[in-house]
């Protein structure tokens, strides 16, 4: 069997693996034949699942799948950058922050694209990349931390709520142009949501608030990730 045949078989195998990963996990690897850039496509959809399993009828992103994948991406020589697609209602705070921290600490170029929505703990995920986009109709919901189940009405409980909220706002402030004071005002807004506190930002409003860098879609996001990868390669050559 010649080298050309082997390469064709390897290519077919990679394509099949990519299709399987997209079907199973919603991610895969994209390769541009002109630039030779390999981009890992990672999606965060539905609800971010924490330590408790959600029902089988709920669309979820499982952090125990995403964290090892991000470690693989960081260690992979054949991955040049990451495109993060977001359409999430939020979910578990600890798990969402864990994913956001790993994305922000990747040494490879990263770009996020908010499609549909990136609510609650999805906001830190959206700002965790080197550059971020939101489609014109995309939304971001900023609201205070909530807890399900029994809550003990003691000062320690409120202190814990404040600590957790500070972790979120500090991360957002560090990774975007938004100020912590403005974020807290948006969280405590009583005029927008009928059954909750918070603020809904649509498209350009998220950019104006300093959370997102630019309004755009998949073509702009792809162009940007290639641009960041090429700039990194030029720096290495210099």
PDB file of C-alpha atoms in Angstrom:
ATOM      1  CA  UNK A   1       0.000   0.000   0.000  1.00  0.00           C
ATOM      2  CA  UNK A   2       1.496   3.354  -1.099  1.00  0.00           C
ATOM      3  CA  UNK A   3       1.863   6.545   0.866  1.00  0.00           C
ATOM      4  CA  UNK A   4      -0.909   8.194  -1.170  1.00  0.00           C
ATOM      5  CA  UNK A   5      -3.362   5.396  -0.339  1.00  0.00           C
ATOM      6  CA  UNK A   6      -2.459   5.515   3.331  1.00  0.00           C
ATOM      7  CA  UNK A   7      -2.911   9.258   3.454  1.00  0.00           C
ATOM      8  CA  UNK A   8      -6.335   8.950   1.812  1.00  0.00           C
ATOM      9  CA  UNK A   9      -7.371   6.312   4.355  1.00  0.00           C
ATOM     10  CA  UNK A  10      -6.088   8.445   7.211  1.00  0.00           C
ATOM     11  CA  UNK A  11      -8.014  11.421   5.841  1.00  0.00           C
ATOM     12  CA  UNK A  12     -11.216   9.377   5.587  1.00  0.00           C
ATOM     13  CA  UNK A  13     -10.689   8.126   9.142  1.00  0.00           C
ATOM     14  CA  UNK A  14     -10.210  11.682  10.418  1.00  0.00           C
ATOM     15  CA  UNK A  15     -13.370  12.814   8.617  1.00  0.00           C
ATOM     16  CA  UNK A  16     -15.371   9.958  10.133  1.00  0.00           C
ATOM     17  CA  UNK A  17     -14.008  10.720  13.617  1.00  0.00           C
ATOM     18  CA  UNK A  18     -14.862  14.385  13.151  1.00  0.00           C
ATOM     19  CA  UNK A  19     -18.449  13.555  12.137  1.00  0.00           C
ATOM     20  CA  UNK A  20     -18.815  11.255  15.137  1.00  0.00           C
ATOM     21  CA  UNK A  21     -17.522  13.941  17.521  1.00  0.00           C
ATOM     22  CA  UNK A  22     -19.927  16.502  16.072  1.00  0.00           C
ATOM     23  CA  UNK A  23     -22.847  14.097  16.488  1.00  0.00           C
ATOM     24  CA  UNK A  24     -21.822  13.000  19.992  1.00  0.00           C
ATOM     25  CA  UNK A  25     -20.323  16.111  21.568  1.00  0.00           C
ATOM     26  CA  UNK A  26     -20.992  18.988  19.156  1.00  0.00           C
ATOM     27  CA  UNK A  27     -17.323  19.625  18.436  1.00  0.00           C
ATOM     28  CA  UNK A  28     -14.720  18.773  15.814  1.00  0.00           C
ATOM     29  CA  UNK A  29     -11.633  20.015  13.981  1.00  0.00           C
ATOM     30  CA  UNK A  30     -11.730  22.321  10.950  1.00  0.00           C
ATOM     31  CA  UNK A  31      -8.778  22.553   8.566  1.00  0.00           C
ATOM     32  CA  UNK A  32      -8.224  25.285   5.987  1.00  0.00           C
ATOM     33  CA  UNK A  33      -6.346  23.864   2.986  1.00  0.00           C
ATOM     34  CA  UNK A  34      -5.025  27.295   1.965  1.00  0.00           C
ATOM     35  CA  UNK A  35      -3.651  28.458   5.308  1.00  0.00           C
ATOM     36  CA  UNK A  36      -3.087  24.989   6.829  1.00  0.00           C
ATOM     37  CA  UNK A  37      -4.634  26.284  10.058  1.00  0.00           C
ATOM     38  CA  UNK A  38      -6.402  23.664  12.174  1.00  0.00           C
ATOM     39  CA  UNK A  39      -9.192  25.074  14.316  1.00  0.00           C
ATOM     40  CA  UNK A  40     -10.935  23.179  17.078  1.00  0.00           C
ATOM     41  CA  UNK A  41     -14.669  23.858  17.080  1.00  0.00           C
ATOM     42  CA  UNK A  42     -16.089  23.657  20.605  1.00  0.00           C
ATOM     43  CA  UNK A  43     -19.758  24.263  21.418  1.00  0.00           C
ATOM     44  CA  UNK A  44     -21.437  25.000  24.747  1.00  0.00           C
ATOM     45  CA  UNK A  45     -25.181  24.475  24.377  1.00  0.00           C
ATOM     46  CA  UNK A  46     -28.252  24.068  26.553  1.00  0.00           C
ATOM     47  CA  UNK A  47     -27.617  23.958  30.295  1.00  0.00           C
ATOM     48  CA  UNK A  48     -24.152  23.568  31.794  1.00  0.00           C
ATOM     49  CA  UNK A  49     -24.356  20.482  33.951  1.00  0.00           C
ATOM     50  CA  UNK A  50     -22.672  20.432  37.347  1.00  0.00           C
ATOM     51  CA  UNK A  51     -22.144  17.660  39.875  1.00  0.00           C
ATOM     52  CA  UNK A  52     -25.769  16.509  39.604  1.00  0.00           C
ATOM     53  CA  UNK A  53     -27.056  14.881  36.405  1.00  0.00           C
ATOM     54  CA  UNK A  54     -29.934  16.648  34.685  1.00  0.00           C
ATOM     55  CA  UNK A  55     -32.850  14.843  33.071  1.00  0.00           C
ATOM     56  CA  UNK A  56     -32.320  12.993  29.795  1.00  0.00           C
ATOM     57  CA  UNK A  57     -34.749  15.374  28.050  1.00  0.00           C
ATOM     58  CA  UNK A  58     -32.544  18.408  28.814  1.00  0.00           C
ATOM     59  CA  UNK A  59     -29.876  19.590  26.375  1.00  0.00           C
ATOM     60  CA  UNK A  60     -26.681  19.803  28.426  1.00  0.00           C
ATOM     61  CA  UNK A  61     -22.982  20.553  28.252  1.00  0.00           C
ATOM     62  CA  UNK A  62     -21.082  18.313  30.655  1.00  0.00           C
ATOM     63  CA  UNK A  63     -18.020  19.904  32.221  1.00  0.00           C
ATOM     64  CA  UNK A  64     -16.356  16.511  32.704  1.00  0.00           C
ATOM     65  CA  UNK A  65     -16.278  16.237  28.888  1.00  0.00           C
ATOM     66  CA  UNK A  66     -15.167  19.802  28.178  1.00  0.00           C
ATOM     67  CA  UNK A  67     -12.300  20.124  30.687  1.00  0.00           C
ATOM     68  CA  UNK A  68     -10.273  17.127  29.414  1.00  0.00           C
ATOM     69  CA  UNK A  69     -10.918  18.261  25.840  1.00  0.00           C
ATOM     70  CA  UNK A  70      -9.461  21.693  26.607  1.00  0.00           C
ATOM     71  CA  UNK A  71      -6.402  20.042  28.153  1.00  0.00           C
ATOM     72  CA  UNK A  72      -5.988  17.960  24.973  1.00  0.00           C
ATOM     73  CA  UNK A  73      -6.269  21.108  22.850  1.00  0.00           C
ATOM     74  CA  UNK A  74      -3.569  22.885  24.840  1.00  0.00           C
ATOM     75  CA  UNK A  75      -1.213  19.907  24.466  1.00  0.00           C
ATOM     76  CA  UNK A  76      -1.989  19.160  20.788  1.00  0.00           C
ATOM     77  CA  UNK A  77       0.591  20.272  18.228  1.00  0.00           C
ATOM     78  CA  UNK A  78      -1.932  19.919  15.401  1.00  0.00           C
ATOM     79  CA  UNK A  79      -4.463  22.406  16.824  1.00  0.00           C
ATOM     80  CA  UNK A  80      -3.749  26.079  16.112  1.00  0.00           C
ATOM     81  CA  UNK A  81      -6.787  27.783  17.636  1.00  0.00           C
ATOM     82  CA  UNK A  82     -10.242  27.374  19.173  1.00  0.00           C
ATOM     83  CA  UNK A  83     -13.617  28.677  17.999  1.00  0.00           C
ATOM     84  CA  UNK A  84     -16.157  28.585  20.837  1.00  0.00           C
ATOM     85  CA  UNK A  85     -19.851  28.532  19.826  1.00  0.00           C
ATOM     86  CA  UNK A  86     -22.289  29.514  22.582  1.00  0.00           C
ATOM     87  CA  UNK A  87     -26.030  29.003  22.878  1.00  0.00           C
ATOM     88  CA  UNK A  88     -26.591  28.372  26.576  1.00  0.00           C
ATOM     89  CA  UNK A  89     -29.079  29.310  29.276  1.00  0.00           C
ATOM     90  CA  UNK A  90     -26.302  29.065  31.885  1.00  0.00           C
ATOM     91  CA  UNK A  91     -26.293  26.462  34.610  1.00  0.00           C
ATOM     92  CA  UNK A  92     -23.911  25.362  37.350  1.00  0.00           C
ATOM     93  CA  UNK A  93     -21.732  28.286  38.457  1.00  0.00           C
ATOM     94  CA  UNK A  94     -18.687  26.269  39.553  1.00  0.00           C
ATOM     95  CA  UNK A  95     -18.646  24.207  36.353  1.00  0.00           C
ATOM     96  CA  UNK A  96     -19.168  27.223  34.103  1.00  0.00           C
ATOM     97  CA  UNK A  97     -16.376  29.148  35.787  1.00  0.00           C
ATOM     98  CA  UNK A  98     -14.072  26.132  35.567  1.00  0.00           C
ATOM     99  CA  UNK A  99     -14.596  25.959  31.794  1.00  0.00           C
ATOM    100  CA  UNK A 100     -14.188  29.738  31.439  1.00  0.00           C
ATOM    101  CA  UNK A 101     -10.930  29.723  33.421  1.00  0.00           C
ATOM    102  CA  UNK A 102      -9.497  26.935  31.254  1.00  0.00           C
ATOM    103  CA  UNK A 103     -10.460  28.718  28.030  1.00  0.00           C
ATOM    104  CA  UNK A 104      -8.926  32.001  29.223  1.00  0.00           C
ATOM    105  CA  UNK A 105      -5.673  30.232  30.159  1.00  0.00           C
ATOM    106  CA  UNK A 106      -5.185  28.513  26.782  1.00  0.00           C
ATOM    107  CA  UNK A 107      -1.982  29.607  25.067  1.00  0.00           C
ATOM    108  CA  UNK A 108      -3.580  29.218  21.625  1.00  0.00           C
ATOM    109  CA  UNK A 109      -5.763  31.885  19.959  1.00  0.00           C
ATOM    110  CA  UNK A 110      -9.437  31.708  20.913  1.00  0.00           C
ATOM    111  CA  UNK A 111     -12.588  33.356  19.552  1.00  0.00           C
ATOM    112  CA  UNK A 112     -16.154  33.056  20.865  1.00  0.00           C
ATOM    113  CA  UNK A 113     -19.431  33.526  19.003  1.00  0.00           C
ATOM    114  CA  UNK A 114     -22.724  34.015  20.863  1.00  0.00           C
ATOM    115  CA  UNK A 115     -25.586  32.457  18.895  1.00  0.00           C
ATOM    116  CA  UNK A 116     -29.088  32.618  20.314  1.00  0.00           C
ATOM    117  CA  UNK A 117     -27.973  33.426  23.833  1.00  0.00           C
ATOM    118  CA  UNK A 118     -25.223  33.165  26.406  1.00  0.00           C
ATOM    119  CA  UNK A 119     -27.017  33.759  29.678  1.00  0.00           C
ATOM    120  CA  UNK A 120     -26.037  33.755  33.338  1.00  0.00           C
ATOM    121  CA  UNK A 121     -22.782  31.799  33.752  1.00  0.00           C
ATOM    122  CA  UNK A 122     -22.595  31.836  29.946  1.00  0.00           C
ATOM    123  CA  UNK A 123     -21.440  35.468  30.201  1.00  0.00           C
ATOM    124  CA  UNK A 124     -18.007  34.543  31.666  1.00  0.00           C
ATOM    125  CA  UNK A 125     -17.694  31.893  28.949  1.00  0.00           C
ATOM    126  CA  UNK A 126     -18.375  34.447  26.212  1.00  0.00           C
ATOM    127  CA  UNK A 127     -15.701  36.848  27.502  1.00  0.00           C
ATOM    128  CA  UNK A 128     -13.090  34.158  28.269  1.00  0.00           C
ATOM    129  CA  UNK A 129     -11.667  34.148  24.725  1.00  0.00           C
ATOM    130  CA  UNK A 130      -9.138  36.485  23.095  1.00  0.00           C
ATOM    131  CA  UNK A 131     -11.870  38.017  20.946  1.00  0.00           C
ATOM    132  CA  UNK A 132     -15.664  37.736  21.051  1.00  0.00           C
ATOM    133  CA  UNK A 133     -18.603  38.148  18.673  1.00  0.00           C
ATOM    134  CA  UNK A 134     -22.371  38.177  19.095  1.00  0.00           C
ATOM    135  CA  UNK A 135     -24.948  37.873  16.303  1.00  0.00           C
ATOM    136  CA  UNK A 136     -27.346  40.849  15.996  1.00  0.00           C
ATOM    137  CA  UNK A 137     -30.219  38.877  17.577  1.00  0.00           C
ATOM    138  CA  UNK A 138     -28.060  37.191  20.231  1.00  0.00           C
ATOM    139  CA  UNK A 139     -28.845  37.862  23.903  1.00  0.00           C
ATOM    140  CA  UNK A 140     -26.960  37.903  27.194  1.00  0.00           C
ATOM    141  CA  UNK A 141     -28.764  37.856  30.558  1.00  0.00           C
ATOM    142  CA  UNK A 142     -26.965  39.183  33.626  1.00  0.00           C
ATOM    143  CA  UNK A 143     -28.578  38.408  36.984  1.00  0.00           C
ATOM    144  CA  UNK A 144     -27.578  37.686  40.612  1.00  0.00           C
ATOM    145  CA  UNK A 145     -26.451  34.233  41.740  1.00  0.00           C
ATOM    146  CA  UNK A 146     -29.297  31.833  42.559  1.00  0.00           C
ATOM    147  CA  UNK A 147     -29.332  28.623  44.610  1.00  0.00           C
ATOM    148  CA  UNK A 148     -31.788  25.758  44.339  1.00  0.00           C
ATOM    149  CA  UNK A 149     -33.051  23.758  47.301  1.00  0.00           C
ATOM    150  CA  UNK A 150     -33.009  24.631  50.975  1.00  0.00           C
ATOM    151  CA  UNK A 151     -31.251  27.851  51.952  1.00  0.00           C
ATOM    152  CA  UNK A 152     -30.307  28.645  55.561  1.00  0.00           C
ATOM    153  CA  UNK A 153     -31.272  32.232  56.401  1.00  0.00           C
ATOM    154  CA  UNK A 154     -28.025  33.203  58.106  1.00  0.00           C
ATOM    155  CA  UNK A 155     -25.375  35.860  57.506  1.00  0.00           C
ATOM    156  CA  UNK A 156     -22.927  33.208  56.336  1.00  0.00           C
ATOM    157  CA  UNK A 157     -25.297  32.290  53.496  1.00  0.00           C
ATOM    158  CA  UNK A 158     -25.462  35.876  52.249  1.00  0.00           C
ATOM    159  CA  UNK A 159     -21.685  36.210  52.567  1.00  0.00           C
ATOM    160  CA  UNK A 160     -21.289  33.080  50.447  1.00  0.00           C
ATOM    161  CA  UNK A 161     -23.658  34.497  47.820  1.00  0.00           C
ATOM    162  CA  UNK A 162     -21.617  37.710  47.723  1.00  0.00           C
ATOM    163  CA  UNK A 163     -18.345  35.817  47.432  1.00  0.00           C
ATOM    164  CA  UNK A 164     -19.640  33.732  44.535  1.00  0.00           C
ATOM    165  CA  UNK A 165     -21.025  36.787  42.785  1.00  0.00           C
ATOM    166  CA  UNK A 166     -17.694  38.593  43.203  1.00  0.00           C
ATOM    167  CA  UNK A 167     -15.896  35.655  41.597  1.00  0.00           C
ATOM    168  CA  UNK A 168     -18.120  36.006  38.539  1.00  0.00           C
ATOM    169  CA  UNK A 169     -17.947  39.803  38.232  1.00  0.00           C
ATOM    170  CA  UNK A 170     -14.177  39.858  38.850  1.00  0.00           C
ATOM    171  CA  UNK A 171     -13.637  37.321  36.069  1.00  0.00           C
ATOM    172  CA  UNK A 172     -15.852  39.258  33.647  1.00  0.00           C
ATOM    173  CA  UNK A 173     -14.132  42.560  34.469  1.00  0.00           C
ATOM    174  CA  UNK A 174     -10.682  40.988  33.996  1.00  0.00           C
ATOM    175  CA  UNK A 175     -11.562  39.457  30.620  1.00  0.00           C
ATOM    176  CA  UNK A 176     -13.674  42.217  29.057  1.00  0.00           C
ATOM    177  CA  UNK A 177     -14.076  45.999  28.901  1.00  0.00           C
ATOM    178  CA  UNK A 178     -17.015  45.966  31.363  1.00  0.00           C
ATOM    179  CA  UNK A 179     -16.586  47.499  34.823  1.00  0.00           C
ATOM    180  CA  UNK A 180     -17.562  45.636  37.970  1.00  0.00           C
ATOM    181  CA  UNK A 181     -19.735  48.523  39.168  1.00  0.00           C
ATOM    182  CA  UNK A 182     -21.738  48.491  35.935  1.00  0.00           C
ATOM    183  CA  UNK A 183     -22.121  44.709  36.073  1.00  0.00           C
ATOM    184  CA  UNK A 184     -23.516  44.883  39.606  1.00  0.00           C
ATOM    185  CA  UNK A 185     -26.000  47.575  38.554  1.00  0.00           C
ATOM    186  CA  UNK A 186     -27.189  45.396  35.672  1.00  0.00           C
ATOM    187  CA  UNK A 187     -27.514  42.423  38.023  1.00  0.00           C
ATOM    188  CA  UNK A 188     -29.723  44.383  40.410  1.00  0.00           C
ATOM    189  CA  UNK A 189     -31.936  45.968  37.749  1.00  0.00           C
ATOM    190  CA  UNK A 190     -35.599  45.588  38.805  1.00  0.00           C
ATOM    191  CA  UNK A 191     -37.276  47.111  35.744  1.00  0.00           C
ATOM    192  CA  UNK A 192     -36.644  44.536  33.017  1.00  0.00           C
ATOM    193  CA  UNK A 193     -37.446  40.988  34.219  1.00  0.00           C
ATOM    194  CA  UNK A 194     -40.926  40.389  35.625  1.00  0.00           C
ATOM    195  CA  UNK A 195     -39.995  37.529  37.984  1.00  0.00           C
ATOM    196  CA  UNK A 196     -36.332  38.227  38.627  1.00  0.00           C
ATOM    197  CA  UNK A 197     -33.622  40.856  38.925  1.00  0.00           C
ATOM    198  CA  UNK A 198     -31.278  41.434  36.042  1.00  0.00           C
ATOM    199  CA  UNK A 199     -30.667  42.850  32.575  1.00  0.00           C
ATOM    200  CA  UNK A 200     -31.089  41.457  29.060  1.00  0.00           C
ATOM    201  CA  UNK A 201     -28.599  42.729  26.469  1.00  0.00           C
ATOM    202  CA  UNK A 202     -29.275  42.156  22.761  1.00  0.00           C
ATOM    203  CA  UNK A 203     -26.557  42.203  20.094  1.00  0.00           C
ATOM    204  CA  UNK A 204     -25.057  45.693  19.923  1.00  0.00           C
ATOM    205  CA  UNK A 205     -26.077  46.397  23.546  1.00  0.00           C
ATOM    206  CA  UNK A 206     -23.638  43.702  24.718  1.00  0.00           C
ATOM    207  CA  UNK A 207     -20.884  45.427  22.736  1.00  0.00           C
ATOM    208  CA  UNK A 208     -21.829  48.845  24.133  1.00  0.00           C
ATOM    209  CA  UNK A 209     -21.705  47.396  27.670  1.00  0.00           C
ATOM    210  CA  UNK A 210     -18.120  46.247  27.055  1.00  0.00           C
ATOM    211  CA  UNK A 211     -18.872  42.538  27.338  1.00  0.00           C
ATOM    212  CA  UNK A 212     -18.435  41.598  23.670  1.00  0.00           C
ATOM    213  CA  UNK A 213     -15.906  42.969  21.186  1.00  0.00           C
ATOM    214  CA  UNK A 214     -17.985  43.029  18.017  1.00  0.00           C
ATOM    215  CA  UNK A 215     -21.322  42.194  16.400  1.00  0.00           C
ATOM    216  CA  UNK A 216     -20.823  39.518  13.764  1.00  0.00           C
ATOM    217  CA  UNK A 217     -21.545  36.004  12.618  1.00  0.00           C
ATOM    218  CA  UNK A 218     -19.665  32.858  11.679  1.00  0.00           C
ATOM    219  CA  UNK A 219     -17.792  34.419   8.731  1.00  0.00           C
ATOM    220  CA  UNK A 220     -16.410  37.226  10.895  1.00  0.00           C
ATOM    221  CA  UNK A 221     -15.515  34.776  13.678  1.00  0.00           C
ATOM    222  CA  UNK A 222     -13.694  32.448  11.258  1.00  0.00           C
ATOM    223  CA  UNK A 223     -11.819  35.345   9.698  1.00  0.00           C
ATOM    224  CA  UNK A 224     -10.740  36.576  13.141  1.00  0.00           C
ATOM    225  CA  UNK A 225      -9.489  33.211  14.404  1.00  0.00           C
ATOM    226  CA  UNK A 226      -7.396  32.749  11.224  1.00  0.00           C
ATOM    227  CA  UNK A 227      -6.063  36.280  11.680  1.00  0.00           C
ATOM    228  CA  UNK A 228      -5.022  35.601  15.285  1.00  0.00           C
ATOM    229  CA  UNK A 229      -3.392  32.282  14.329  1.00  0.00           C
ATOM    230  CA  UNK A 230      -1.457  33.852  11.446  1.00  0.00           C
ATOM    231  CA  UNK A 231      -0.256  36.710  13.685  1.00  0.00           C
ATOM    232  CA  UNK A 232       1.004  34.148  16.208  1.00  0.00           C
ATOM    233  CA  UNK A 233       2.870  32.243  13.488  1.00  0.00           C
ATOM    234  CA  UNK A 234       4.497  35.461  12.258  1.00  0.00           C
ATOM    235  CA  UNK A 235       5.664  36.266  15.798  1.00  0.00           C
ATOM    236  CA  UNK A 236       7.271  32.817  16.063  1.00  0.00           C
ATOM    237  CA  UNK A 237       9.091  33.290  12.740  1.00  0.00           C
ATOM    238  CA  UNK A 238      10.406  36.689  13.827  1.00  0.00           C
TER     239      UNK A 238
END
